[in-house]
Amino acid sequence: MNKARLSCLAVAIAAALATAFPAQAARQQQQQQQQQNTGTTAYRASVLHFTGDPSATQQSYEYYEDGVLLVGADGKVKAIGPANTVLSANQNAQVVDYRGRLIVPGFIDSHVHYPQTEMIGSFGEQLLEWLNTYTFPTEKQFGDKVYARGVAKTFVKELVKNGTTTALVMATVHPESVDALFEEAATRNMRLIAGKVMMDRNAPGYLLDTPQTSYADSKALIQRWHKRGRALYAVTPRFAPTSSPEQLTLAGKLLQEYPDVYMHTHLSENKGEIAWVQELFPSSTGYLDVYNSFGLSGKHSVYAHGVHLRDDEFASLARTGSAVAFCPTSNLFLGSGLFDLQAAEKHGVKVGLGTDVGAGTSFSALRTMGEAYKVIQLHKAFTDNPAEKKPLTALKSFYLSTLGAAKALDLDDRIGSFKAGNEADFVVLNPNATELLKFRSARATTLEEKLFVLQTLGDDRTVERTYIMGKPQ
Amino acid sequence: MNKARLSCLAVAIAAALATAFPAQAARQQQQQQQQQNTGTTAYRASVLHFTGDPSATQQSYEYYEDGVLLVGADGKVKAIGPANTVLSANQNAQVVDYRGRLIVPGFIDSHVHYPQTEMIGSFGEQLLEWLNTYTFPTEKQFGDKVYARGVAKTFVKELVKNGTTTALVMATVHPESVDALFEEAATRNMRLIAGKVMMDRNAPGYLLDTPQTSYADSKALIQRWHKRGRALYAVTPRFAPTSSPEQLTLAGKLLQEYPDVYMHTHLSENKGEIAWVQELFPSSTGYLDVYNSFGLSGKHSVYAHGVHLRDDEFASLARTGSAVAFCPTSNLFLGSGLFDLQAAEKHGVKVGLGTDVGAGTSFSALRTMGEAYKVIQLHKAFTDNPAEKKPLTALKSFYLSTLGAAKALDLDDRIGSFKAGNEADFVVLNPNATELLKFRSARATTLEEKLFVLQTLGDDRTVERTYIMGKPQ
């Protein structure tokens, strides 16, 4: 009898199990109680979070091997620390025992397309052909809100299953697609940033808006969703080739009118794309210059990919406080190229990791970290001085999926770490989730080694439980 | 209650389930009966196998959407075909109903190191430093046969769990490590090719043999294991840098004395390695030339990697009938480079896919195919004519893990396809194994699309059951 079949039977046999296995039942009961509880909860596990960038500072994290994450009734972090200290100072707290597991802040996906959930693993093309062959026909259906809501449900479920508690999401050109996603995220009180794609040229007619409708629709969505619950809005021109100068001008206008909304687009993913941008905007000095010239850069701006950025472009991103989403599985899958994280670091550009589903091949932050490592390693094959190319440490990749991404999204005052007062989005990782992971984890001694094993061998099974604002999902 | 916990409880609740869920119980009973049965078994599912190389011939496979794989009491394939035809011609056959699943030949791993099972996911180095830092210290322990047997058990279990029924395996320098592995494989009647590493220089003293002991030990192992049950032996110099000319001479002598044993080594994985070989063998015209000059190439010779082969080296491999094991996850993980499959095809070099665990990051043939796709795609980022670089089709990658690998190992008269008389090693793949896979598979229409989704999203969970010589594992 295999796991998949057992899983289908889970509901039916839960009651029987509770009788047969009192320890399991106790934990379950504990969790149910805690969901109803109005008090403080102490999650006991190994607890890790970051306080700074591991590439930039010596002491970048706090780690308690036998630790506690203390969460208040308001779903916010009260404290973290050694189990004994925190527990004895909080004797009324309800204890949830996750010993043997690792608790880290919920993962943040810095770039993902929810409508592409159903086209993950589409064969054979690079960016521009891939958009025409697969993406545009898929996105056509999202004018139907019922349809969009169905996919949004699967998407949000996959995020949660993979421990992702916040994502910066591209919807489609249809306002309905944004409503569907935010409504679905609201059912879980999830902090999501999303926006309607603005696209008025170089795509099939059925997906085009106009500068005016894109402005009006985006504005209405901002008013409807931005800061409603935990929702945040991103002005979302797809990428320079599919927006006229008029549309980009209006995107800039929206950012001026609503200075705290986000800007989310693509940048320098593929060489053919870069050449096309130069044709379309002949007076620009480069791809990023197009966005800069319309006022789209800034500390709430996130550019996906940036695989082929020049030094002066990295410097410009740093100057404007704009961030880049590094999407390794996508860059490999579309054959786009190798993101130069070391250059981004040198210039002080903010970076977060992104899955970029559906060009990315996995919703798993852990698998994305594993692939990020490979992308960075592969730089060594294309240089005469491989020793100059530093490997991506596991501390850094966990940082890039938590605090680093929160900084990229200018949300580090609320998520990405266990700073007191932050929203308690967190993940319980099980280093024994599969037989191989257990076998290998037993041989890992340092924290860094344990994290590296988790990101190399881990997947959705490693995520034992995801919590959003203190609530188990 | 999550899957991991449920899994631990599987044994205890099996009896209760059988009562509560008669359909599940019936299948289980059916399988138990079939294990004891002496007759013919008809496995009903979608059935796919290859008859040729998809890159070379138009009609490279046979596929029966509602098909049957018919297996005799001797564990050999009797026939495949449409379910109705095969079932009505074999009315006494016991039917095992796997409808909704896909049956393919067992996967063949063309290059893997079993002692490295415990060091998968070791951080930060490229090939040569990685050997010194992680591999050699790990391999030291395999002189202890009890220790070796323990790891061999885990290794073989992982192969089976991932649907791999044959592998070409490097053991360590210790003959005990080979005994341990073959003994473990014999408990499952698994067709495994393995050999003792020959290594008499440029490694820690505790791992070195001498030309004479390596010759004598290898010879004794050949006599003990080659063709015993399904075991086959491979003369295994680790790679040119760790063998003296004297040792390579004796390796060649073994191949002459036992012309049907295998030769298994590494070739052109990393640029630093290639430069080192040139220093060590200054009169050679290149890396492959070293092996050629000692008589190590031939139709039973398998070279792992070949990432940086020159055109004349590909041509030489084709001439001698030698094969290359393409190990994408390893080449990415160690930052070795991008294997040029298109060049191998152009020259007619035999290729099989390999995991190369522990530099490879997964035992899963499916995930290895997914990563192979990415490696081939990434060539497009490093050329001015990306359109000239063809994507790796899913038909081709399934071929490279089944019939293609069997040809690379000169075993296509016994495994790798469902030709009548072949040994019935096969895998039952479930396209609904995870929620995301189910969601995506439902949207795949053609066979090729279904296979591509399986390799992009699949993992060990996708392998519902592995059969070796007709026996469920």
mmCIF file of C-alpha atoms in Angstrom, chain A residues 52-173:
data_model
loop_
_atom_site.group_PDB
_atom_site.id
_atom_site.type_symbol
_atom_site.label_atom_id
_atom_site.label_comp_id
_atom_site.label_asym_id
_atom_site.label_seq_id
_atom_site.Cartn_x
_atom_site.Cartn_y
_atom_site.Cartn_z
ATOM 1 C CA GLY A 52 21.198 40.382 8.281
ATOM 2 C CA ASP A 53 22.699 39.306 4.968
ATOM 3 C CA PRO A 54 25.105 36.353 5.413
ATOM 4 C CA SER A 55 27.278 37.717 2.590
ATOM 5 C CA ALA A 56 27.625 41.073 4.290
ATOM 6 C CA THR A 57 27.814 40.451 8.016
ATOM 7 C CA GLN A 58 29.516 37.930 10.255
ATOM 8 C CA GLN A 59 26.539 37.411 12.553
ATOM 9 C CA SER A 60 23.590 37.237 10.219
ATOM 10 C CA TYR A 61 21.247 34.898 12.052
ATOM 11 C CA GLU A 62 19.878 33.682 15.362
ATOM 12 C CA TYR A 63 19.555 29.959 15.864
ATOM 13 C CA TYR A 64 18.254 28.044 18.857
ATOM 14 C CA GLU A 65 18.707 24.318 18.547
ATOM 15 C CA ASP A 66 16.189 23.734 21.320
ATOM 16 C CA GLY A 67 14.262 26.894 20.802
ATOM 17 C CA VAL A 68 10.825 28.407 21.009
ATOM 18 C CA LEU A 69 8.924 30.707 18.719
ATOM 19 C CA LEU A 70 6.377 32.514 20.850
ATOM 20 C CA VAL A 71 3.272 33.743 19.040
ATOM 21 C CA GLY A 72 0.570 35.949 20.499
ATOM 22 C CA ALA A 73 -3.180 35.649 20.114
ATOM 23 C CA ASP A 74 -2.965 38.453 17.541
ATOM 24 C CA GLY A 75 -0.914 36.185 15.233
ATOM 25 C CA LYS A 76 2.249 38.206 15.780
ATOM 26 C CA VAL A 77 5.660 37.140 16.995
ATOM 27 C CA LYS A 78 6.210 37.842 20.682
ATOM 28 C CA ALA A 79 9.698 36.400 21.054
ATOM 29 C CA ILE A 80 12.147 33.708 20.094
ATOM 30 C CA GLY A 81 14.833 32.212 22.257
ATOM 31 C CA PRO A 82 16.127 29.119 23.988
ATOM 32 C CA ALA A 83 13.266 26.827 25.005
ATOM 33 C CA ASN A 84 14.030 26.843 28.704
ATOM 34 C CA THR A 85 14.255 30.613 28.974
ATOM 35 C CA VAL A 86 11.190 31.400 26.908
ATOM 36 C CA LEU A 87 9.056 28.667 28.411
ATOM 37 C CA SER A 88 9.853 29.553 31.999
ATOM 38 C CA ALA A 89 9.103 33.202 31.319
ATOM 39 C CA ASN A 90 5.804 32.232 29.665
ATOM 40 C CA GLN A 91 4.379 29.459 31.757
ATOM 41 C CA ASN A 92 0.822 30.066 30.612
ATOM 42 C CA ALA A 93 1.698 29.664 26.971
ATOM 43 C CA GLN A 94 0.310 26.628 25.229
ATOM 44 C CA VAL A 95 3.195 24.514 24.000
ATOM 45 C CA VAL A 96 3.171 22.882 20.560
ATOM 46 C CA ASP A 97 5.942 20.360 20.449
ATOM 47 C CA TYR A 98 7.824 20.289 17.146
ATOM 48 C CA ARG A 99 11.103 19.055 18.560
ATOM 49 C CA GLY A 100 13.201 17.403 15.871
ATOM 50 C CA ARG A 101 11.889 19.927 13.342
ATOM 51 C CA LEU A 102 13.242 23.277 12.173
ATOM 52 C CA ILE A 103 11.078 26.383 12.244
ATOM 53 C CA VAL A 104 11.997 29.200 9.853
ATOM 54 C CA PRO A 105 10.062 32.233 8.634
ATOM 55 C CA GLY A 106 7.575 31.485 5.866
ATOM 56 C CA PHE A 107 9.192 31.487 2.455
ATOM 57 C CA ILE A 108 8.663 34.456 0.173
ATOM 58 C CA ASP A 109 8.356 33.899 -3.560
ATOM 59 C CA SER A 110 9.603 37.087 -5.225
ATOM 60 C CA HIS A 111 8.194 36.343 -8.658
ATOM 61 C CA VAL A 112 5.495 33.954 -9.820
ATOM 62 C CA HIS A 113 2.632 33.828 -12.337
ATOM 63 C CA TYR A 114 -0.446 32.200 -10.859
ATOM 64 C CA PRO A 115 -2.262 31.681 -14.190
ATOM 65 C CA GLN A 116 0.688 29.588 -15.333
ATOM 66 C CA THR A 117 0.089 26.940 -12.665
ATOM 67 C CA GLU A 118 -1.593 24.852 -15.318
ATOM 68 C CA MET A 119 1.183 25.175 -17.901
ATOM 69 C CA ILE A 120 4.173 24.341 -15.742
ATOM 70 C CA GLY A 121 6.372 21.983 -17.745
ATOM 71 C CA SER A 122 5.541 23.201 -21.261
ATOM 72 C CA PHE A 123 8.042 21.973 -23.761
ATOM 73 C CA GLY A 124 10.694 23.280 -25.986
ATOM 74 C CA GLU A 125 10.877 27.029 -26.270
ATOM 75 C CA GLN A 126 12.795 30.044 -25.072
ATOM 76 C CA LEU A 127 11.098 33.124 -23.680
ATOM 77 C CA LEU A 128 9.509 34.869 -26.655
ATOM 78 C CA GLU A 129 8.245 31.761 -28.469
ATOM 79 C CA TRP A 130 7.179 30.285 -25.133
ATOM 80 C CA LEU A 131 4.961 33.294 -24.452
ATOM 81 C CA ASN A 132 3.284 33.003 -27.831
ATOM 82 C CA THR A 133 2.953 29.230 -27.863
ATOM 83 C CA TYR A 134 1.866 28.533 -24.303
ATOM 84 C CA THR A 135 1.420 31.566 -22.089
ATOM 85 C CA PHE A 136 -0.905 33.790 -24.028
ATOM 86 C CA PRO A 137 -3.402 31.048 -24.948
ATOM 87 C CA THR A 138 -3.432 29.921 -21.297
ATOM 88 C CA GLU A 139 -3.968 33.397 -19.936
ATOM 89 C CA LYS A 140 -6.915 33.974 -22.255
ATOM 90 C CA GLN A 141 -9.184 31.993 -19.950
ATOM 91 C CA PHE A 142 -8.716 34.228 -16.937
ATOM 92 C CA GLY A 143 -11.346 36.733 -18.011
ATOM 93 C CA ASP A 144 -13.735 34.140 -16.566
ATOM 94 C CA LYS A 145 -13.641 34.765 -12.853
ATOM 95 C CA VAL A 146 -14.960 31.357 -11.867
ATOM 96 C CA TYR A 147 -12.224 29.746 -13.899
ATOM 97 C CA ALA A 148 -9.636 32.092 -12.414
ATOM 98 C CA ARG A 149 -10.811 31.361 -8.889
ATOM 99 C CA GLY A 150 -10.384 27.624 -9.475
ATOM 100 C CA VAL A 151 -6.771 28.041 -10.553
ATOM 101 C CA ALA A 152 -6.147 30.566 -7.758
ATOM 102 C CA LYS A 153 -7.296 27.960 -5.262
ATOM 103 C CA THR A 154 -4.819 25.381 -6.565
ATOM 104 C CA PHE A 155 -2.095 28.012 -6.708
ATOM 105 C CA VAL A 156 -2.541 29.195 -3.130
ATOM 106 C CA LYS A 157 -2.729 25.584 -1.947
ATOM 107 C CA GLU A 158 0.581 24.832 -3.658
ATOM 108 C CA LEU A 159 2.172 27.901 -2.070
ATOM 109 C CA VAL A 160 1.083 26.758 1.367
ATOM 110 C CA LYS A 161 2.074 23.153 0.764
ATOM 111 C CA ASN A 162 5.554 24.371 -0.111
ATOM 112 C CA GLY A 163 5.849 26.686 2.868
ATOM 113 C CA THR A 164 5.434 29.890 0.905
ATOM 114 C CA THR A 165 3.480 32.468 2.865
ATOM 115 C CA THR A 166 3.999 35.538 0.704
ATOM 116 C CA ALA A 167 4.379 35.903 -3.055
ATOM 117 C CA LEU A 168 4.685 38.682 -5.584
ATOM 118 C CA VAL A 169 2.298 37.483 -8.249
ATOM 119 C CA MET A 170 1.509 38.388 -11.829
ATOM 120 C CA ALA A 171 -2.137 37.807 -12.678
ATOM 121 C CA THR A 172 -3.390 38.273 -16.247
ATOM 122 C CA VAL A 173 -4.585 41.331 -18.116
#
